[in-house]
Structures are given as C-alpha cells and as structure tokens.
Amino acid sequence: MRSHRAVGNVHLLPYVDVPSLLPHAEWTICHGGQNTIIESLLYGVPLLVFPGPIFERRFNARKVVQTGADFMGERENFTVGWLTTSMKAQQQASAAAHRLGDRIRSHTGAAGAVEAMTNAWRL
C-alpha cells in the first residue's frame, strides 16, 4: 500500500486492512471504538486508548483496563514518559489481550447471540 505521506518511520495511509496488520503489531493506539478493541484483542494485541470525552469509548477503555489488556490515557498523557511507562508493561498487557481474545473466540458470534435471544424470548 502506498503511503500518502511519510514522516520518519510513520506512514499516513488512506486505508489500512487492519486484520492483515494486527498479527505484526505490538500495540494498538486508538480512540476506543468497539471494533478496533475487539479486533486487537482477537489478535492478542494490547491497546493504548485515548477515548476523549465520548462516553462509549471511555466505557470501552475502562472495561479493558480492568482486564490489564490496555492503558487508558487522556490528551495530557500523550507524552514520551507516559507512553514509555505504559509500553514497558507490553508483555503483561499482551498476555491479558491474548486471554481476552481466546474468550471472545470461544463465543459463537452472531449465531450464538441469536440463539440466546430466541431462548430468552421463550420464557
């Protein structure tokens, strides 16, 4: 994929096929959207989440923080010191992300959700 612009070793791209990138990633830095969190966890990639003021993203980040698979930061945390400290915990965070990914895969996805709702409505 061609880079729009490169600054040092950072490449800005219009689109990235995330599932093809995640097996090679050590961290995901994101705003805490549910798809990015789930995809990262499925590949055992821990997260550095900067959710901003959006409730849903803050909720997502807090839940994953509770598992040890991510660190939640605020705008003022986006510093070399904070990132270095967080990234030193990569091994433990990665182990937690792998455990969560295994749990996610153990569920049966949409088909399981439909079955659970159907069974619940039969009460």
XYZ file of N, CA, C and O in Angstrom:
492
model
N 0.848 -1.174 0.000
C 0.000 0.000 0.000
C 0.891 1.233 0.000
O 1.843 1.314 0.760
N 0.582 2.178 -0.837
C 1.377 3.401 -0.923
C 1.021 4.373 0.187
O -0.129 4.567 0.522
N 2.054 4.992 0.704
C 1.892 5.976 1.756
C 1.516 7.320 1.143
O 2.059 7.707 0.110
N 0.577 8.023 1.751
C 0.273 9.388 1.316
C 1.421 10.308 1.677
O 1.818 11.150 0.915
N 1.925 10.108 2.875
C 2.996 10.973 3.357
C 3.760 10.198 4.424
O 3.171 9.502 5.237
N 5.050 10.299 4.411
C 5.871 9.649 5.422
C 6.653 10.695 6.186
O 7.187 11.633 5.612
N 6.674 10.541 7.494
C 7.457 11.400 8.369
C 8.272 10.455 9.241
O 7.721 9.786 10.114
N 9.559 10.364 8.971
C 10.371 9.384 9.690
C 9.871 7.990 9.356
O 9.710 7.645 8.183
N 9.578 7.208 10.382
C 9.056 5.866 10.133
C 7.537 5.795 10.272
O 6.964 4.714 10.370
N 6.863 6.941 10.260
C 5.403 6.997 10.335
C 4.856 7.220 8.932
O 5.260 8.153 8.231
N 3.947 6.359 8.531
C 3.331 6.462 7.205
C 1.849 6.728 7.379
O 1.163 5.999 8.086
N 1.358 7.755 6.742
C -0.057 8.099 6.794
C -0.731 7.495 5.571
O -0.362 7.780 4.436
N -1.709 6.644 5.833
C -2.373 5.915 4.761
C -3.860 6.239 4.733
O -4.470 6.447 5.784
N -4.464 6.223 3.556
C -5.902 6.485 3.479
C -6.735 5.314 4.005
O -7.860 5.486 4.440
N -6.177 4.119 3.971
C -6.895 2.923 4.410
C -5.874 1.862 4.793
O -4.841 1.720 4.139
N -6.167 1.126 5.839
C -5.314 0.013 6.248
C -6.220 -1.178 6.511
O -7.222 -1.064 7.217
N -5.866 -2.311 5.950
C -6.586 -3.554 6.222
C -6.111 -4.063 7.581
O -5.079 -4.727 7.687
N -6.833 -3.689 8.620
C -6.406 -3.934 9.995
C -6.123 -5.411 10.277
O -5.085 -5.735 10.850
N -6.991 -6.351 9.895
C -6.678 -7.749 10.192
C -5.351 -8.238 9.586
O -4.714 -9.126 10.139
N -4.913 -7.650 8.489
C -3.627 -8.074 7.928
C -2.462 -7.398 8.657
O -1.336 -7.888 8.623
N -2.715 -6.299 9.343
C -1.680 -5.568 10.055
C -1.499 -6.067 11.493
O -0.378 -6.151 11.998
N -2.584 -6.404 12.168
C -2.530 -6.738 13.589
C -1.609 -7.902 13.954
O -0.980 -7.852 15.014
N -1.483 -8.948 13.137
C -0.557 -10.023 13.533
C 0.892 -9.552 13.683
O 1.708 -10.228 14.293
N 1.203 -8.379 13.169
C 2.569 -7.850 13.225
C 2.712 -6.716 14.241
O 3.793 -6.165 14.396
N 1.630 -6.376 14.926
C 1.630 -5.218 15.823
C 1.936 -5.630 17.263
O 1.566 -6.718 17.705
N 2.606 -4.727 17.974
C 2.840 -4.923 19.401
C 1.826 -4.160 20.233
O 1.571 -4.514 21.383
N 1.275 -3.093 19.697
C 0.280 -2.260 20.366
C -0.692 -1.715 19.329
O -0.331 -1.549 18.175
N -1.889 -1.389 19.791
C -2.829 -0.594 19.009
C -3.033 0.699 19.785
O -3.346 0.663 20.976
N -2.835 1.821 19.131
C -3.150 3.118 19.720
C -4.421 3.591 19.024
O -4.463 3.691 17.796
N -5.467 3.831 19.820
C -6.762 4.150 19.209
C -7.600 5.024 20.125
O -7.203 5.347 21.234
N -8.805 5.351 19.654
C -9.725 6.177 20.448
C -10.728 5.328 21.223
O -11.555 5.856 21.938
N -10.672 4.018 21.097
C -11.524 3.160 21.916
C -12.815 2.723 21.280
O -13.744 2.325 21.991
N -12.891 2.754 19.959
C -14.079 2.225 19.294
C -14.150 0.712 19.476
O -13.126 0.026 19.553
N -15.353 0.202 19.550
C -15.534 -1.213 19.853
C -14.885 -2.134 18.813
O -14.270 -3.130 19.166
N -15.015 -1.817 17.528
C -14.422 -2.692 16.504
C -12.917 -2.791 16.650
O -12.346 -3.880 16.577
N -12.252 -1.664 16.854
C -10.798 -1.673 16.994
C -10.381 -2.456 18.227
O -9.426 -3.239 18.184
N -11.093 -2.274 19.320
C -10.762 -3.009 20.544
C -10.930 -4.505 20.323
O -10.029 -5.293 20.626
N -12.063 -4.932 19.784
C -12.313 -6.362 19.583
C -11.297 -6.954 18.617
O -10.731 -8.028 18.871
N -11.050 -6.287 17.489
C -10.084 -6.815 16.519
C -8.703 -6.939 17.144
O -8.010 -7.935 16.945
N -8.281 -5.949 17.907
C -6.967 -6.004 18.550
C -6.894 -7.168 19.525
O -5.910 -7.917 19.546
N -7.926 -7.337 20.334
C -7.929 -8.428 21.301
C -7.945 -9.786 20.621
O -7.295 -10.728 21.090
N -8.666 -9.909 19.513
C -8.686 -11.185 18.784
C -7.292 -11.601 18.338
O -6.990 -12.782 18.224
N -6.430 -10.615 18.102
C -5.048 -10.904 17.702
C -4.084 -10.821 18.882
O -2.869 -10.907 18.695
N -4.611 -10.637 20.100
C -3.759 -10.579 21.277
C -2.913 -9.328 21.363
O -1.855 -9.331 21.981
N -3.389 -8.250 20.751
C -2.626 -7.001 20.728
C -3.193 -6.064 21.803
O -4.365 -5.698 21.754
N -2.364 -5.683 22.780
C -2.842 -4.758 23.807
C -3.044 -3.364 23.225
O -2.566 -3.056 22.125
N -3.747 -2.526 23.986
C -4.145 -1.222 23.473
C -3.704 -0.070 24.361
O -3.650 -0.211 25.579
N -3.436 1.044 23.718
C -3.274 2.336 24.383
C -4.443 3.162 23.865
O -4.499 3.502 22.683
N -5.402 3.427 24.738
C -6.656 4.042 24.308
C -6.747 5.478 24.824
O -6.577 5.740 26.009
N -7.030 6.380 23.899
C -7.248 7.798 24.199
C -8.670 8.132 23.748
O -8.888 8.567 22.622
N -9.675 7.903 24.629
C -11.074 7.988 24.203
C -11.656 9.389 24.085
O -12.730 9.541 23.506
N -10.998 10.384 24.640
C -11.605 11.711 24.629
C -12.852 11.733 25.490
O -13.030 10.882 26.363
N -13.774 12.665 25.233
C -14.935 12.820 26.099
C -16.116 11.897 25.772
O -17.142 11.961 26.434
N -15.982 11.042 24.776
C -17.113 10.209 24.335
C -17.370 9.080 25.338
O -16.501 8.241 25.583
N -18.584 9.041 25.904
C -18.915 8.072 26.959
C -18.641 6.634 26.526
O -18.018 5.870 27.268
N -19.139 6.236 25.357
C -18.995 4.842 24.918
C -17.521 4.433 24.861
O -17.145 3.356 25.315
N -16.683 5.285 24.311
C -15.256 4.971 24.194
C -14.599 4.921 25.568
O -13.745 4.075 25.817
N -15.000 5.810 26.456
C -14.448 5.799 27.819
C -14.865 4.522 28.536
O -14.070 3.897 29.239
N -16.114 4.126 28.362
C -16.617 2.889 28.965
C -15.832 1.692 28.439
O -15.372 0.838 29.211
N -15.674 1.608 27.107
C -14.915 0.512 26.495
C -13.502 0.453 27.072
O -13.017 -0.615 27.451
N -12.842 1.600 27.110
C -11.454 1.645 27.592
C -11.367 1.212 29.047
O -10.498 0.407 29.408
N -12.275 1.690 29.888
C -12.240 1.316 31.306
C -12.425 -0.180 31.489
O -11.778 -0.791 32.335
N -13.311 -0.764 30.717
C -13.549 -2.209 30.836
C -12.306 -3.009 30.460
O -11.966 -3.982 31.120
N -11.629 -2.603 29.414
C -10.434 -3.337 29.001
C -9.283 -3.062 29.970
O -8.489 -3.955 30.260
N -9.205 -1.852 30.538
C -8.199 -1.544 31.553
C -8.352 -2.506 32.732
O -7.360 -3.003 33.278
N -9.592 -2.792 33.115
C -9.843 -3.694 34.244
C -9.255 -5.082 34.015
O -8.958 -5.792 34.962
N -9.077 -5.460 32.776
C -8.529 -6.787 32.465
C -7.008 -6.775 32.368
O -6.393 -7.825 32.281
N -6.418 -5.589 32.308
C -4.974 -5.480 32.164
C -4.492 -5.491 30.726
O -3.292 -5.534 30.462
N -5.422 -5.450 29.771
C -5.045 -5.534 28.355
C -4.899 -4.173 27.689
O -4.598 -4.114 26.506
N -5.119 -3.100 28.432
C -4.896 -1.786 27.831
C -4.606 -0.750 28.893
O -4.719 -1.004 30.092
N -4.191 0.400 28.423
C -3.990 1.569 29.252
C -4.827 2.674 28.644
O -4.856 2.845 27.433
N -5.527 3.390 29.513
C -6.359 4.494 29.046
C -5.644 5.797 29.370
O -5.193 6.001 30.504
N -5.530 6.642 28.379
C -4.865 7.917 28.575
C -5.756 9.078 28.201
O -6.705 8.938 27.441
N -5.429 10.191 28.772
C -6.082 11.439 28.414
C -5.118 12.206 27.508
O -3.947 11.845 27.386
N -5.584 13.249 26.898
C -4.756 14.031 25.979
C -3.410 14.407 26.614
O -2.362 14.296 26.002
N -3.450 14.825 27.879
C -2.212 15.253 28.544
C -1.258 14.085 28.813
O -0.084 14.287 29.088
N -1.762 12.842 28.728
C -0.902 11.676 28.922
C -0.103 11.318 27.687
O 0.825 10.511 27.766
N -0.445 11.881 26.564
C 0.229 11.515 25.323
C 1.608 12.168 25.299
O 1.865 13.116 24.569
N 2.475 11.626 26.161
C 3.844 12.133 26.288
C 4.800 10.957 26.161
O 4.400 9.792 26.329
N 6.037 11.256 25.909
C 7.050 10.209 25.799
C 7.122 9.412 27.102
O 7.180 8.182 27.093
N 7.090 10.109 28.232
C 7.180 9.433 29.528
C 6.045 8.471 29.775
O 6.254 7.320 30.175
N 4.800 8.926 29.543
C 3.634 8.074 29.777
C 3.646 6.879 28.825
O 3.405 5.746 29.231
N 3.938 7.154 27.558
C 3.970 6.061 26.583
C 5.066 5.051 26.919
O 4.848 3.837 26.841
N 6.228 5.521 27.323
C 7.328 4.617 27.683
C 6.947 3.753 28.873
O 7.147 2.532 28.860
N 6.386 4.366 29.899
C 5.965 3.613 31.086
C 4.919 2.567 30.724
O 5.000 1.418 31.152
N 3.926 2.958 29.936
C 2.876 2.020 29.533
C 3.449 0.883 28.707
O 3.130 -0.289 28.929
N 4.309 1.214 27.765
C 4.841 0.197 26.858
C 5.782 -0.778 27.548
O 5.979 -1.891 27.067
N 6.320 -0.408 28.695
C 7.158 -1.344 29.450
C 6.334 -2.519 29.976
O 6.889 -3.560 30.316
N 5.032 -2.351 30.043
C 4.140 -3.413 30.520
C 3.596 -4.236 29.359
O 2.595 -4.944 29.504
N 4.233 -4.179 28.193
C 3.732 -4.834 26.992
C 3.523 -6.329 27.197
O 2.515 -6.883 26.789
N 4.473 -6.992 27.821
C 4.379 -8.448 27.981
C 3.141 -8.846 28.788
O 2.390 -9.726 28.390
N 2.908 -8.171 29.919
C 1.737 -8.481 30.738
C 0.447 -8.099 30.028
O -0.539 -8.837 30.066
N 0.445 -6.927 29.369
C -0.752 -6.485 28.655
C -1.057 -7.410 27.487
O -2.219 -7.717 27.204
N -0.016 -7.874 26.812
C -0.209 -8.792 25.692
C -0.805 -10.115 26.171
O -1.704 -10.667 25.535
N -0.322 -10.612 27.308
C -0.875 -11.860 27.861
C -2.360 -11.685 28.179
O -3.180 -12.574 27.883
N -2.713 -10.548 28.761
C -4.127 -10.284 29.069
C -4.940 -10.158 27.785
O -6.066 -10.669 27.696
N -4.388 -9.513 26.767
C -5.094 -9.374 25.480
C -5.310 -10.740 24.840
O -6.382 -11.014 24.292
N -4.316 -11.612 24.918
C -4.475 -12.973 24.376
C -5.577 -13.734 25.118
O -6.386 -14.428 24.487
N -5.615 -13.600 26.443
C -6.675 -14.278 27.214
C -8.053 -13.776 26.790
O -8.985 -14.569 26.604
N -8.191 -12.455 26.624
C -9.479 -11.904 26.197
C -9.827 -12.356 24.781
O -10.986 -12.680 24.499
N -8.839 -12.370 23.898
C -9.080 -12.840 22.532
C -9.573 -14.274 22.521
O -10.508 -14.618 21.778
N -8.985 -15.109 23.364
C -9.434 -16.505 23.468
C -10.875 -16.582 23.959
O -11.672 -17.379 23.453
N -11.212 -15.743 24.937
C -12.600 -15.734 25.448
C -13.573 -15.284 24.373
O -14.661 -15.849 24.228
N -13.201 -14.259 23.618
C -14.074 -13.764 22.553
C -14.296 -14.859 21.519
O -15.427 -15.113 21.099
N -13.221 -15.522 21.108
C -13.347 -16.590 20.099
C -14.150 -17.784 20.619
O -14.749 -18.510 19.843
N -14.188 -17.981 21.947
C -14.918 -19.120 22.498
C -16.431 -18.954 22.384
O -17.172 -19.925 22.490
N -16.886 -17.731 22.173
C -18.313 -17.492 21.971
C -18.644 -17.775 20.514
O -17.785 -17.818 19.654
N -19.885 -17.945 20.230
C -20.277 -18.381 18.891
C -20.721 -17.244 17.982
O -21.398 -17.479 16.993
N -20.357 -16.017 18.320
C -20.643 -14.892 17.446
C -22.122 -14.597 17.308
O -22.930 -14.835 18.213
N -22.491 -14.095 16.138
C -23.860 -13.659 15.883
C -24.851 -14.808 16.021
O -25.942 -14.635 16.571
N -24.480 -15.983 15.542
C -25.396 -17.132 15.633
C -25.704 -17.455 17.093
O -26.857 -17.731 17.453
N -24.701 -17.394 17.945
C -24.908 -17.642 19.372
C -25.771 -16.584 20.016
O -26.599 -16.881 20.878
N -25.586 -15.326 19.592
C -26.402 -14.237 20.131
C -27.866 -14.415 19.743
O -28.765 -14.245 20.570
N -28.120 -14.782 18.502
C -29.493 -15.006 18.038
C -30.121 -16.159 18.818
O -31.271 -16.074 19.272
N -29.361 -17.220 19.012
C -29.881 -18.371 19.764
C -30.189 -17.983 21.209
O -31.237 -18.342 21.740
N -29.315 -17.222 21.845
C -29.540 -16.794 23.226
C -30.784 -15.924 23.329
O -31.594 -16.079 24.250
N -30.978 -14.999 22.377
C -32.170 -14.136 22.401
C -33.428 -14.950 22.167
O -34.439 -14.755 22.830
N -33.351 -15.892 21.224
C -34.512 -16.740 20.942
C -34.901 -17.534 22.173
O -36.081 -17.633 22.525
N -33.904 -18.125 22.844
C -34.185 -18.901 24.051
C -34.730 -18.013 25.157
O -35.642 -18.429 25.892
N -34.235 -16.789 25.278
C -34.726 -15.880 26.308
C -36.171 -15.500 26.062
O -36.958 -15.349 27.007
N -36.556 -15.340 24.804
C -37.927 -14.933 24.480
C -38.919 -16.063 24.689
O -40.117 -15.848 24.719
N -38.447 -17.275 24.812
C -39.334 -18.422 25.032
C -39.776 -18.541 26.477
O -40.510 -19.444 26.817
N -39.275 -17.670 27.334
C -39.635 -17.745 28.752
C -41.113 -17.740 28.847
O -41.932 -17.905 29.414
